[in-house]
């Protein structure tokens, strides 16, 4: 693989699992020194050991702690002398309508999924301006539309998408800021969905490629936006969902009208 990130320093929050881990592996394979910023030291150590500790810096952090974010970025820039890429990927899920969740839960989701993105970006910005660096945020298709029972998560991810746009304007031309919005991705966060046959059966029409994404497929999009291949892309929301939100939500009549050809089905459904 080419060294698109040779000599560069990247921080990946939530880098010890799922999409973050795949992003760490991708940056590392393409030459970067990568900081794995995560709340789980065991998972950080396992990943660092797997990559032989070479160009990998583990940093245990709870991203809701703003002072810890400042200390991390100071430590990284002090040790490495530069910062080129920040991937704000750490996130937590949430389930419940507004009548199901309390304020403490709402604030926790906002703290991890939104405030940490803002504070890490704010703290990293002078260093990214110095290197002509870039930020890639990780939102979700849940930030583009509403879902049943995902009120806090929908709100948080929509905030990340629009925060991305605002930062992309404010910090151009020195720093590009983009966001990736994955659809369902096979990670530990989503096993409650991907491992539930009833849920996956109901999801058929929302997964045109017939399966969830693999973390490496989302990491490839993050790496693209972080690379010079995306040098004129700024403020963009790159949806990586296999075509899921290409769907309006209308039922799949061609499947319901089983046995009829597409044209036969259309004849009975659409007045001309
Ligand atoms: N998996 C999906 O289907 C999916 C879909 C769309 C968006 N996303 C988003 O992708 C991102 C990564 O999710 P994932 O699916 O890889 O999940 P994951 O649970 O596999 O990984 C998330 C990582 O973030 C870390 N983390 C959580 N809270 C933290 C905190 N307070 N401080 C530091 N680290 C923390 C966890 O320890 C974990 O290693 C999240 O922002 C998530 O909302 C995931």
PDB file of C-alpha atoms and ligand atoms in Angstrom:
ATOM      1  CA  UNK A   1       0.000   0.000   0.000  1.00  0.00           C
ATOM      2  CA  UNK A   2       1.257   3.481  -0.787  1.00  0.00           C
ATOM      3  CA  UNK A   3       2.347   5.714   2.036  1.00  0.00           C
ATOM      4  CA  UNK A   4      -0.264   8.450   1.779  1.00  0.00           C
ATOM      5  CA  UNK A   5       0.366   9.267   5.435  1.00  0.00           C
ATOM      6  CA  UNK A   6       4.144   8.834   5.649  1.00  0.00           C
ATOM      7  CA  UNK A   7       5.513  11.119   8.364  1.00  0.00           C
ATOM      8  CA  UNK A   8       2.064  12.253   9.468  1.00  0.00           C
ATOM      9  CA  UNK A   9       0.631  12.092  12.979  1.00  0.00           C
ATOM     10  CA  UNK A  10      -3.020  11.137  13.472  1.00  0.00           C
ATOM     11  CA  UNK A  11      -5.247  10.924  16.539  1.00  0.00           C
ATOM     12  CA  UNK A  12      -8.195   8.523  16.305  1.00  0.00           C
ATOM     13  CA  UNK A  13     -10.649   8.808  19.197  1.00  0.00           C
ATOM     14  CA  UNK A  14     -12.451   5.589  20.010  1.00  0.00           C
ATOM     15  CA  UNK A  15      -9.547   4.002  18.161  1.00  0.00           C
ATOM     16  CA  UNK A  16      -9.498   0.687  20.014  1.00  0.00           C
ATOM     17  CA  UNK A  17     -12.604  -0.907  18.499  1.00  0.00           C
ATOM     18  CA  UNK A  18     -14.777  -1.122  15.413  1.00  0.00           C
ATOM     19  CA  UNK A  19     -14.550   1.732  12.894  1.00  0.00           C
ATOM     20  CA  UNK A  20     -11.876   3.508  14.938  1.00  0.00           C
ATOM     21  CA  UNK A  21      -9.688   0.405  15.126  1.00  0.00           C
ATOM     22  CA  UNK A  22     -10.016  -0.148  11.374  1.00  0.00           C
ATOM     23  CA  UNK A  23      -9.048   3.499  10.823  1.00  0.00           C
ATOM     24  CA  UNK A  24      -5.996   3.127  13.058  1.00  0.00           C
ATOM     25  CA  UNK A  25      -4.948   0.054  11.063  1.00  0.00           C
ATOM     26  CA  UNK A  26      -5.463   1.862   7.742  1.00  0.00           C
ATOM     27  CA  UNK A  27      -3.503   4.987   8.744  1.00  0.00           C
ATOM     28  CA  UNK A  28      -0.754   2.814  10.205  1.00  0.00           C
ATOM     29  CA  UNK A  29      -0.532   0.684   7.066  1.00  0.00           C
ATOM     30  CA  UNK A  30      -0.152   3.851   5.014  1.00  0.00           C
ATOM     31  CA  UNK A  31       2.721   5.219   7.056  1.00  0.00           C
ATOM     32  CA  UNK A  32       1.252   7.389   9.838  1.00  0.00           C
ATOM     33  CA  UNK A  33       2.128   7.506  13.492  1.00  0.00           C
ATOM     34  CA  UNK A  34      -1.261   6.892  15.104  1.00  0.00           C
ATOM     35  CA  UNK A  35      -2.540   7.796  18.553  1.00  0.00           C
ATOM     36  CA  UNK A  36      -5.189   5.340  19.749  1.00  0.00           C
ATOM     37  CA  UNK A  37      -7.314   7.474  22.074  1.00  0.00           C
ATOM     38  CA  UNK A  38      -9.823   5.313  23.903  1.00  0.00           C
ATOM     39  CA  UNK A  39     -11.419   4.734  27.265  1.00  0.00           C
ATOM     40  CA  UNK A  40     -10.472   1.022  27.257  1.00  0.00           C
ATOM     41  CA  UNK A  41      -6.776   0.436  28.091  1.00  0.00           C
ATOM     42  CA  UNK A  42      -7.020  -3.340  27.542  1.00  0.00           C
ATOM     43  CA  UNK A  43      -8.254  -2.851  23.986  1.00  0.00           C
ATOM     44  CA  UNK A  44      -5.622  -0.163  23.314  1.00  0.00           C
ATOM     45  CA  UNK A  45      -2.859  -2.502  24.502  1.00  0.00           C
ATOM     46  CA  UNK A  46      -4.164  -5.399  22.412  1.00  0.00           C
ATOM     47  CA  UNK A  47      -4.225  -3.276  19.253  1.00  0.00           C
ATOM     48  CA  UNK A  48      -0.788  -1.775  19.917  1.00  0.00           C
ATOM     49  CA  UNK A  49       0.639  -5.251  20.498  1.00  0.00           C
ATOM     50  CA  UNK A  50      -0.939  -6.530  17.295  1.00  0.00           C
ATOM     51  CA  UNK A  51       0.721  -3.688  15.381  1.00  0.00           C
ATOM     52  CA  UNK A  52       4.004  -4.418  17.205  1.00  0.00           C
ATOM     53  CA  UNK A  53       3.900  -1.043  18.978  1.00  0.00           C
ATOM     54  CA  UNK A  54       5.540   0.490  15.922  1.00  0.00           C
ATOM     55  CA  UNK A  55       4.269   4.029  15.219  1.00  0.00           C
ATOM     56  CA  UNK A  56       1.365   3.380  17.623  1.00  0.00           C
ATOM     57  CA  UNK A  57       0.816   5.517  20.727  1.00  0.00           C
ATOM     58  CA  UNK A  58      -1.842   4.335  23.136  1.00  0.00           C
ATOM     59  CA  UNK A  59      -3.612   7.020  25.151  1.00  0.00           C
ATOM     60  CA  UNK A  60      -6.285   6.121  27.672  1.00  0.00           C
ATOM     61  CA  UNK A  61      -8.863   8.906  27.795  1.00  0.00           C
ATOM     62  CA  UNK A  62     -12.492   9.550  28.614  1.00  0.00           C
ATOM     63  CA  UNK A  63     -13.544  11.970  25.898  1.00  0.00           C
ATOM     64  CA  UNK A  64     -16.110  13.654  28.146  1.00  0.00           C
ATOM     65  CA  UNK A  65     -13.178  15.060  30.175  1.00  0.00           C
ATOM     66  CA  UNK A  66     -12.232  18.323  28.435  1.00  0.00           C
ATOM     67  CA  UNK A  67      -9.065  18.790  30.524  1.00  0.00           C
ATOM     68  CA  UNK A  68      -7.969  15.292  29.521  1.00  0.00           C
ATOM     69  CA  UNK A  69      -8.496  16.186  25.854  1.00  0.00           C
ATOM     70  CA  UNK A  70      -6.246  19.226  26.270  1.00  0.00           C
ATOM     71  CA  UNK A  71      -3.613  17.132  28.075  1.00  0.00           C
ATOM     72  CA  UNK A  72      -3.700  14.476  25.343  1.00  0.00           C
ATOM     73  CA  UNK A  73      -3.184  16.922  22.507  1.00  0.00           C
ATOM     74  CA  UNK A  74      -0.396  18.663  24.410  1.00  0.00           C
ATOM     75  CA  UNK A  75       1.275  15.286  25.049  1.00  0.00           C
ATOM     76  CA  UNK A  76       0.964  14.179  21.423  1.00  0.00           C
ATOM     77  CA  UNK A  77       2.257  17.416  19.933  1.00  0.00           C
ATOM     78  CA  UNK A  78       5.011  17.560  22.553  1.00  0.00           C
ATOM     79  CA  UNK A  79       6.165  14.028  21.764  1.00  0.00           C
ATOM     80  CA  UNK A  80       5.648  13.984  17.988  1.00  0.00           C
ATOM     81  CA  UNK A  81       6.256  17.664  17.244  1.00  0.00           C
ATOM     82  CA  UNK A  82       3.183  17.917  15.023  1.00  0.00           C
ATOM     83  CA  UNK A  83      -0.432  16.896  14.454  1.00  0.00           C
ATOM     84  CA  UNK A  84      -1.816  16.328  10.958  1.00  0.00           C
ATOM     85  CA  UNK A  85      -5.087  14.425  11.359  1.00  0.00           C
ATOM     86  CA  UNK A  86      -7.834  14.296  13.988  1.00  0.00           C
ATOM     87  CA  UNK A  87     -10.557  11.669  13.608  1.00  0.00           C
ATOM     88  CA  UNK A  88     -13.407  12.341  16.028  1.00  0.00           C
ATOM     89  CA  UNK A  89     -14.841   8.834  16.028  1.00  0.00           C
ATOM     90  CA  UNK A  90     -15.574   7.952  19.671  1.00  0.00           C
ATOM     91  CA  UNK A  91     -19.282   7.620  20.165  1.00  0.00           C
ATOM     92  CA  UNK A  92     -21.956   5.872  22.151  1.00  0.00           C
ATOM     93  CA  UNK A  93     -25.368   4.662  21.082  1.00  0.00           C
ATOM     94  CA  UNK A  94     -28.697   5.509  22.639  1.00  0.00           C
ATOM     95  CA  UNK A  95     -32.154   4.031  22.486  1.00  0.00           C
ATOM     96  CA  UNK A  96     -35.412   5.627  23.553  1.00  0.00           C
ATOM     97  CA  UNK A  97     -37.955   8.288  22.699  1.00  0.00           C
ATOM     98  CA  UNK A  98     -37.704  11.570  24.627  1.00  0.00           C
ATOM     99  CA  UNK A  99     -40.336  10.202  27.002  1.00  0.00           C
ATOM    100  CA  UNK A 100     -38.123   7.177  27.751  1.00  0.00           C
ATOM    101  CA  UNK A 101     -34.819   8.895  28.478  1.00  0.00           C
ATOM    102  CA  UNK A 102     -33.842  11.245  31.285  1.00  0.00           C
ATOM    103  CA  UNK A 103     -31.674  14.357  31.232  1.00  0.00           C
ATOM    104  CA  UNK A 104     -28.619  12.528  32.561  1.00  0.00           C
ATOM    105  CA  UNK A 105     -28.746  10.101  29.633  1.00  0.00           C
ATOM    106  CA  UNK A 106     -29.327  12.904  27.114  1.00  0.00           C
ATOM    107  CA  UNK A 107     -26.347  14.821  28.511  1.00  0.00           C
ATOM    108  CA  UNK A 108     -24.074  11.768  28.420  1.00  0.00           C
ATOM    109  CA  UNK A 109     -24.893  11.148  24.753  1.00  0.00           C
ATOM    110  CA  UNK A 110     -24.352  14.816  23.920  1.00  0.00           C
ATOM    111  CA  UNK A 111     -21.098  14.892  25.921  1.00  0.00           C
ATOM    112  CA  UNK A 112     -19.499  11.927  24.133  1.00  0.00           C
ATOM    113  CA  UNK A 113     -21.050  12.263  20.679  1.00  0.00           C
ATOM    114  CA  UNK A 114     -21.043  16.080  20.277  1.00  0.00           C
ATOM    115  CA  UNK A 115     -19.162  18.043  22.935  1.00  0.00           C
ATOM    116  CA  UNK A 116     -16.039  15.879  22.691  1.00  0.00           C
ATOM    117  CA  UNK A 117     -15.983  16.498  18.941  1.00  0.00           C
ATOM    118  CA  UNK A 118     -16.174  20.246  19.484  1.00  0.00           C
ATOM    119  CA  UNK A 119     -13.571  20.332  22.257  1.00  0.00           C
ATOM    120  CA  UNK A 120     -11.038  18.059  20.552  1.00  0.00           C
ATOM    121  CA  UNK A 121     -11.409  20.057  17.342  1.00  0.00           C
ATOM    122  CA  UNK A 122     -11.017  23.355  19.210  1.00  0.00           C
ATOM    123  CA  UNK A 123      -7.914  22.137  21.039  1.00  0.00           C
ATOM    124  CA  UNK A 124      -6.310  20.549  17.989  1.00  0.00           C
ATOM    125  CA  UNK A 125      -7.040  23.425  15.615  1.00  0.00           C
ATOM    126  CA  UNK A 126      -3.867  25.534  16.179  1.00  0.00           C
ATOM    127  CA  UNK A 127      -1.729  22.442  15.583  1.00  0.00           C
ATOM    128  CA  UNK A 128      -3.691  21.474  12.473  1.00  0.00           C
ATOM    129  CA  UNK A 129      -3.409  25.038  11.171  1.00  0.00           C
ATOM    130  CA  UNK A 130       0.362  24.775  11.597  1.00  0.00           C
ATOM    131  CA  UNK A 131       0.601  21.620   9.472  1.00  0.00           C
ATOM    132  CA  UNK A 132      -2.255  22.294   7.023  1.00  0.00           C
ATOM    133  CA  UNK A 133      -3.987  19.335   8.620  1.00  0.00           C
ATOM    134  CA  UNK A 134      -7.485  17.951   8.553  1.00  0.00           C
ATOM    135  CA  UNK A 135     -10.375  16.720  10.691  1.00  0.00           C
ATOM    136  CA  UNK A 136     -12.686  13.829   9.859  1.00  0.00           C
ATOM    137  CA  UNK A 137     -15.714  13.422  12.094  1.00  0.00           C
ATOM    138  CA  UNK A 138     -17.781  10.241  12.311  1.00  0.00           C
ATOM    139  CA  UNK A 139     -21.525  10.895  12.412  1.00  0.00           C
ATOM    140  CA  UNK A 140     -24.151   8.462  11.094  1.00  0.00           C
ATOM    141  CA  UNK A 141     -27.029   8.203   8.654  1.00  0.00           C
ATOM    142  CA  UNK A 142     -28.974   8.663  11.920  1.00  0.00           C
ATOM    143  CA  UNK A 143     -27.887  12.301  11.683  1.00  0.00           C
ATOM    144  CA  UNK A 144     -29.578  12.751   8.309  1.00  0.00           C
ATOM    145  CA  UNK A 145     -33.083  11.497   9.101  1.00  0.00           C
ATOM    146  CA  UNK A 146     -35.080  10.390  12.098  1.00  0.00           C
ATOM    147  CA  UNK A 147     -35.341   6.829  13.382  1.00  0.00           C
ATOM    148  CA  UNK A 148     -37.873   5.166  15.650  1.00  0.00           C
ATOM    149  CA  UNK A 149     -36.545   5.220  19.230  1.00  0.00           C
ATOM    150  CA  UNK A 150     -33.280   7.047  18.554  1.00  0.00           C
ATOM    151  CA  UNK A 151     -34.106  10.606  19.689  1.00  0.00           C
ATOM    152  CA  UNK A 152     -30.835  11.510  21.433  1.00  0.00           C
ATOM    153  CA  UNK A 153     -28.646   9.730  18.876  1.00  0.00           C
ATOM    154  CA  UNK A 154     -30.493  11.362  15.945  1.00  0.00           C
ATOM    155  CA  UNK A 155     -30.013  14.778  17.541  1.00  0.00           C
ATOM    156  CA  UNK A 156     -26.357  14.198  18.395  1.00  0.00           C
ATOM    157  CA  UNK A 157     -25.314  12.923  14.981  1.00  0.00           C
ATOM    158  CA  UNK A 158     -27.183  15.728  13.178  1.00  0.00           C
ATOM    159  CA  UNK A 159     -25.244  18.169  15.357  1.00  0.00           C
ATOM    160  CA  UNK A 160     -21.945  16.576  14.321  1.00  0.00           C
ATOM    161  CA  UNK A 161     -22.831  16.883  10.625  1.00  0.00           C
ATOM    162  CA  UNK A 162     -23.679  20.572  10.872  1.00  0.00           C
ATOM    163  CA  UNK A 163     -20.780  21.336  13.229  1.00  0.00           C
ATOM    164  CA  UNK A 164     -18.578  19.863  10.504  1.00  0.00           C
ATOM    165  CA  UNK A 165     -19.971  22.295   7.945  1.00  0.00           C
ATOM    166  CA  UNK A 166     -19.481  25.281  10.258  1.00  0.00           C
ATOM    167  CA  UNK A 167     -15.886  24.322  11.086  1.00  0.00           C
ATOM    168  CA  UNK A 168     -15.146  23.675   7.413  1.00  0.00           C
ATOM    169  CA  UNK A 169     -16.010  27.317   6.693  1.00  0.00           C
ATOM    170  CA  UNK A 170     -14.400  28.855   9.749  1.00  0.00           C
ATOM    171  CA  UNK A 171     -11.052  27.079   9.452  1.00  0.00           C
ATOM    172  CA  UNK A 172     -10.522  27.050   5.697  1.00  0.00           C
ATOM    173  CA  UNK A 173      -8.220  27.340   3.884  1.00  0.00           C
ATOM    174  CA  UNK A 174      -5.642  25.856   6.266  1.00  0.00           C
ATOM    175  CA  UNK A 175      -7.758  23.018   7.714  1.00  0.00           C
ATOM    176  CA  UNK A 176     -10.254  20.869   5.835  1.00  0.00           C
ATOM    177  CA  UNK A 177     -13.105  19.418   7.927  1.00  0.00           C
ATOM    178  CA  UNK A 178     -15.324  16.608   6.652  1.00  0.00           C
ATOM    179  CA  UNK A 179     -17.633  13.978   8.080  1.00  0.00           C
ATOM    180  CA  UNK A 180     -18.352  10.341   7.303  1.00  0.00           C
ATOM    181  CA  UNK A 181     -21.861   9.032   7.944  1.00  0.00           C
ATOM    182  CA  UNK A 182     -21.858   5.255   8.131  1.00  0.00           C
ATOM    183  CA  UNK A 183     -24.927   3.107   7.873  1.00  0.00           C
ATOM    184  CA  UNK A 184     -25.166  -0.143   9.795  1.00  0.00           C
ATOM    185  CA  UNK A 185     -21.616  -1.389  10.356  1.00  0.00           C
ATOM    186  CA  UNK A 186     -20.548  -4.682  11.861  1.00  0.00           C
ATOM    187  CA  UNK A 187     -18.889  -3.469  15.088  1.00  0.00           C
ATOM    188  CA  UNK A 188     -19.324  -4.227  18.806  1.00  0.00           C
ATOM    189  CA  UNK A 189     -21.575  -1.131  19.071  1.00  0.00           C
ATOM    190  CA  UNK A 190     -24.042  -2.642  16.617  1.00  0.00           C
ATOM    191  CA  UNK A 191     -24.042  -6.338  17.548  1.00  0.00           C
ATOM    192  CA  UNK A 192     -27.456  -5.932  19.181  1.00  0.00           C
ATOM    193  CA  UNK A 193     -28.707  -5.184  15.662  1.00  0.00           C
ATOM    194  CA  UNK A 194     -26.462  -7.242  13.387  1.00  0.00           C
ATOM    195  CA  UNK A 195     -26.763 -10.390  15.549  1.00  0.00           C
ATOM    196  CA  UNK A 196     -30.563 -10.222  15.795  1.00  0.00           C
ATOM    197  CA  UNK A 197     -32.134 -12.230  12.929  1.00  0.00           C
ATOM    198  CA  UNK A 198     -35.554 -10.529  13.304  1.00  0.00           C
ATOM    199  CA  UNK A 199     -33.986  -7.077  13.037  1.00  0.00           C
ATOM    200  CA  UNK A 200     -31.825  -8.055  10.082  1.00  0.00           C
ATOM    201  CA  UNK A 201     -34.828  -9.588   8.281  1.00  0.00           C
ATOM    202  CA  UNK A 202     -36.781  -6.345   8.758  1.00  0.00           C
ATOM    203  CA  UNK A 203     -33.803  -4.318   7.492  1.00  0.00           C
ATOM    204  CA  UNK A 204     -33.638  -6.007   4.062  1.00  0.00           C
ATOM    205  CA  UNK A 205     -34.927  -3.041   2.067  1.00  0.00           C
ATOM    206  CA  UNK A 206     -32.577  -0.630   3.869  1.00  0.00           C
ATOM    207  CA  UNK A 207     -29.479  -2.614   2.946  1.00  0.00           C
ATOM    208  CA  UNK A 208     -29.338  -2.674  -0.867  1.00  0.00           C
ATOM    209  CA  UNK A 209     -25.952  -4.406  -0.804  1.00  0.00           C
ATOM    210  CA  UNK A 210     -27.509  -7.158   1.289  1.00  0.00           C
ATOM    211  CA  UNK A 211     -25.247  -6.804   4.329  1.00  0.00           C
ATOM    212  CA  UNK A 212     -23.915  -4.317   6.890  1.00  0.00           C
ATOM    213  CA  UNK A 213     -20.637  -2.515   6.179  1.00  0.00           C
ATOM    214  CA  UNK A 214     -17.395  -3.935   7.484  1.00  0.00           C
ATOM    215  CA  UNK A 215     -15.403  -1.453   9.628  1.00  0.00           C
ATOM    216  CA  UNK A 216     -12.587  -1.387   7.067  1.00  0.00           C
ATOM    217  CA  UNK A 217     -15.014  -0.146   4.407  1.00  0.00           C
ATOM    218  CA  UNK A 218     -15.857   2.881   6.559  1.00  0.00           C
ATOM    219  CA  UNK A 219     -12.185   3.366   7.442  1.00  0.00           C
ATOM    220  CA  UNK A 220     -11.354   3.542   3.726  1.00  0.00           C
ATOM    221  CA  UNK A 221     -13.704   6.539   3.383  1.00  0.00           C
ATOM    222  CA  UNK A 222     -12.214   8.216   6.471  1.00  0.00           C
ATOM    223  CA  UNK A 223      -8.693   7.695   5.113  1.00  0.00           C
ATOM    224  CA  UNK A 224      -9.729   9.115   1.734  1.00  0.00           C
ATOM    225  CA  UNK A 225     -11.075  12.317   3.310  1.00  0.00           C
ATOM    226  CA  UNK A 226      -7.973  12.614   5.510  1.00  0.00           C
ATOM    227  CA  UNK A 227      -5.630  12.191   2.540  1.00  0.00           C
ATOM    228  CA  UNK A 228      -4.408  14.590  -0.121  1.00  0.00           C
ATOM    229  CA  UNK A 229      -6.644  12.658  -2.552  1.00  0.00           C
ATOM    230  CA  UNK A 230      -9.436  14.771  -1.014  1.00  0.00           C
ATOM    231  CA  UNK A 231      -7.494  18.055  -1.175  1.00  0.00           C
ATOM    232  CA  UNK A 232     -10.469  20.005  -2.602  1.00  0.00           C
ATOM    233  CA  UNK A 233     -13.148  18.328  -0.472  1.00  0.00           C
ATOM    234  CA  UNK A 234     -14.232  20.404   2.520  1.00  0.00           C
ATOM    235  CA  UNK A 235     -17.458  20.439   4.543  1.00  0.00           C
ATOM    236  CA  UNK A 236     -18.646  17.231   2.887  1.00  0.00           C
ATOM    237  CA  UNK A 237     -20.786  14.521   4.462  1.00  0.00           C
ATOM    238  CA  UNK A 238     -19.664  11.250   2.868  1.00  0.00           C
ATOM    239  CA  UNK A 239     -22.411   8.680   3.376  1.00  0.00           C
ATOM    240  CA  UNK A 240     -21.114   5.096   3.545  1.00  0.00           C
ATOM    241  CA  UNK A 241     -24.287   3.058   3.762  1.00  0.00           C
ATOM    242  CA  UNK A 242     -24.392   0.813   0.696  1.00  0.00           C
ATOM    243  CA  UNK A 243     -27.215   2.898  -0.729  1.00  0.00           C
ATOM    244  CA  UNK A 244     -29.527   2.593   2.272  1.00  0.00           C
ATOM    245  CA  UNK A 245     -30.674   6.213   2.360  1.00  0.00           C
ATOM    246  CA  UNK A 246     -31.081   6.227  -1.411  1.00  0.00           C
ATOM    247  CA  UNK A 247     -34.382   4.593  -0.449  1.00  0.00           C
ATOM    248  CA  UNK A 248     -37.389   6.889   0.133  1.00  0.00           C
ATOM    249  CA  UNK A 249     -38.983   4.416   2.537  1.00  0.00           C
ATOM    250  CA  UNK A 250     -41.626   3.262   0.063  1.00  0.00           C
ATOM    251  CA  UNK A 251     -42.187  -0.506   0.403  1.00  0.00           C
ATOM    252  CA  UNK A 252     -40.353  -2.759  -2.049  1.00  0.00           C
ATOM    253  CA  UNK A 253     -43.335  -3.653  -4.258  1.00  0.00           C
ATOM    254  CA  UNK A 254     -41.231  -5.839  -6.514  1.00  0.00           C
ATOM    255  CA  UNK A 255     -40.570  -8.169  -3.588  1.00  0.00           C
ATOM    256  CA  UNK A 256     -44.145  -7.972  -2.248  1.00  0.00           C
ATOM    257  CA  UNK A 257     -45.572  -8.846  -5.676  1.00  0.00           C
ATOM    258  CA  UNK A 258     -43.611 -12.073  -5.578  1.00  0.00           C
ATOM    259  CA  UNK A 259     -43.704 -14.003  -8.854  1.00  0.00           C
ATOM    260  CA  UNK A 260     -44.742 -11.037 -10.995  1.00  0.00           C
ATOM    261  CA  UNK A 261     -42.155  -9.507 -13.276  1.00  0.00           C
ATOM    262  CA  UNK A 262     -41.201  -5.893 -12.503  1.00  0.00           C
ATOM    263  CA  UNK A 263     -43.243  -4.707 -15.485  1.00  0.00           C
ATOM    264  CA  UNK A 264     -46.300  -6.796 -14.550  1.00  0.00           C
ATOM    265  CA  UNK A 265     -46.138  -5.388 -11.025  1.00  0.00           C
ATOM    266  CA  UNK A 266     -45.772  -1.831 -12.282  1.00  0.00           C
ATOM    267  CA  UNK A 267     -48.789  -2.238 -14.589  1.00  0.00           C
ATOM    268  CA  UNK A 268     -51.019  -3.037 -11.624  1.00  0.00           C
ATOM    269  CA  UNK A 269     -49.592  -0.292  -9.382  1.00  0.00           C
ATOM    270  CA  UNK A 270     -49.088   2.786 -11.500  1.00  0.00           C
ATOM    271  CA  UNK A 271     -51.841   4.570 -13.438  1.00  0.00           C
ATOM    272  CA  UNK A 272     -50.611   6.003 -16.734  1.00  0.00           C
TER     273      UNK A 272
HETATM  274  N1  LIG B   1     -21.590   0.531  14.048  1.00  0.00           N
HETATM  275  C1  LIG B   1     -22.500   1.203  13.394  1.00  0.00           C
HETATM  276  O1  LIG B   1     -23.458   0.637  12.846  1.00  0.00           O
HETATM  277  C2  LIG B   1     -22.379   2.717  13.275  1.00  0.00           C
HETATM  278  C3  LIG B   1     -23.201   3.354  12.342  1.00  0.00           C
HETATM  279  C4  LIG B   1     -23.113   4.729  12.196  1.00  0.00           C
HETATM  280  C5  LIG B   1     -22.234   5.451  12.973  1.00  0.00           C
HETATM  281  N2  LIG B   1     -21.450   4.820  13.884  1.00  0.00           N
HETATM  282  C6  LIG B   1     -20.527   5.645  14.669  1.00  0.00           C
HETATM  283  O2  LIG B   1     -19.210   5.191  14.451  1.00  0.00           O
HETATM  284  C7  LIG B   1     -18.424   5.544  15.587  1.00  0.00           C
HETATM  285  C8  LIG B   1     -17.629   4.314  16.029  1.00  0.00           C
HETATM  286  O3  LIG B   1     -18.571   3.346  16.440  1.00  0.00           O
HETATM  287  P1  LIG B   1     -18.296   1.772  16.357  1.00  0.00           P
HETATM  288  O4  LIG B   1     -19.485   1.168  15.753  1.00  0.00           O
HETATM  289  O5  LIG B   1     -16.954   1.502  15.791  1.00  0.00           O
HETATM  290  O6  LIG B   1     -18.363   1.440  17.922  1.00  0.00           O
HETATM  291  P2  LIG B   1     -17.433   0.603  18.910  1.00  0.00           P
HETATM  292  O7  LIG B   1     -18.215   0.507  20.166  1.00  0.00           O
HETATM  293  O8  LIG B   1     -16.918  -0.626  18.256  1.00  0.00           O
HETATM  294  O9  LIG B   1     -16.183   1.587  19.118  1.00  0.00           O
HETATM  295  C9  LIG B   1     -16.334   2.794  19.807  1.00  0.00           C
HETATM  296  C10 LIG B   1     -15.050   3.033  20.602  1.00  0.00           C
HETATM  297  O10 LIG B   1     -15.219   4.287  21.275  1.00  0.00           O
HETATM  298  C11 LIG B   1     -14.734   4.127  22.592  1.00  0.00           C
HETATM  299  N3  LIG B   1     -15.390   5.085  23.470  1.00  0.00           N
HETATM  300  C12 LIG B   1     -16.690   5.128  23.823  1.00  0.00           C
HETATM  301  N4  LIG B   1     -16.909   6.117  24.694  1.00  0.00           N
HETATM  302  C13 LIG B   1     -15.710   6.738  24.863  1.00  0.00           C
HETATM  303  C14 LIG B   1     -15.272   7.839  25.641  1.00  0.00           C
HETATM  304  N5  LIG B   1     -16.127   8.499  26.459  1.00  0.00           N
HETATM  305  N6  LIG B   1     -13.981   8.197  25.578  1.00  0.00           N
HETATM  306  C15 LIG B   1     -13.114   7.534  24.801  1.00  0.00           C
HETATM  307  N7  LIG B   1     -13.452   6.466  24.053  1.00  0.00           N
HETATM  308  C16 LIG B   1     -14.747   6.086  24.086  1.00  0.00           C
HETATM  309  C17 LIG B   1     -15.068   2.695  22.967  1.00  0.00           C
HETATM  310  O11 LIG B   1     -14.259   2.223  24.037  1.00  0.00           O
HETATM  311  C18 LIG B   1     -14.798   1.963  21.667  1.00  0.00           C
HETATM  312  O12 LIG B   1     -13.465   1.489  21.571  1.00  0.00           O
HETATM  313  C19 LIG B   1     -19.381   6.098  16.635  1.00  0.00           C
HETATM  314  O13 LIG B   1     -19.324   7.511  16.631  1.00  0.00           O
HETATM  315  C20 LIG B   1     -20.731   5.598  16.160  1.00  0.00           C
HETATM  316  O14 LIG B   1     -21.784   6.434  16.599  1.00  0.00           O
HETATM  317  C21 LIG B   1     -21.489   3.468  14.044  1.00  0.00           C
END
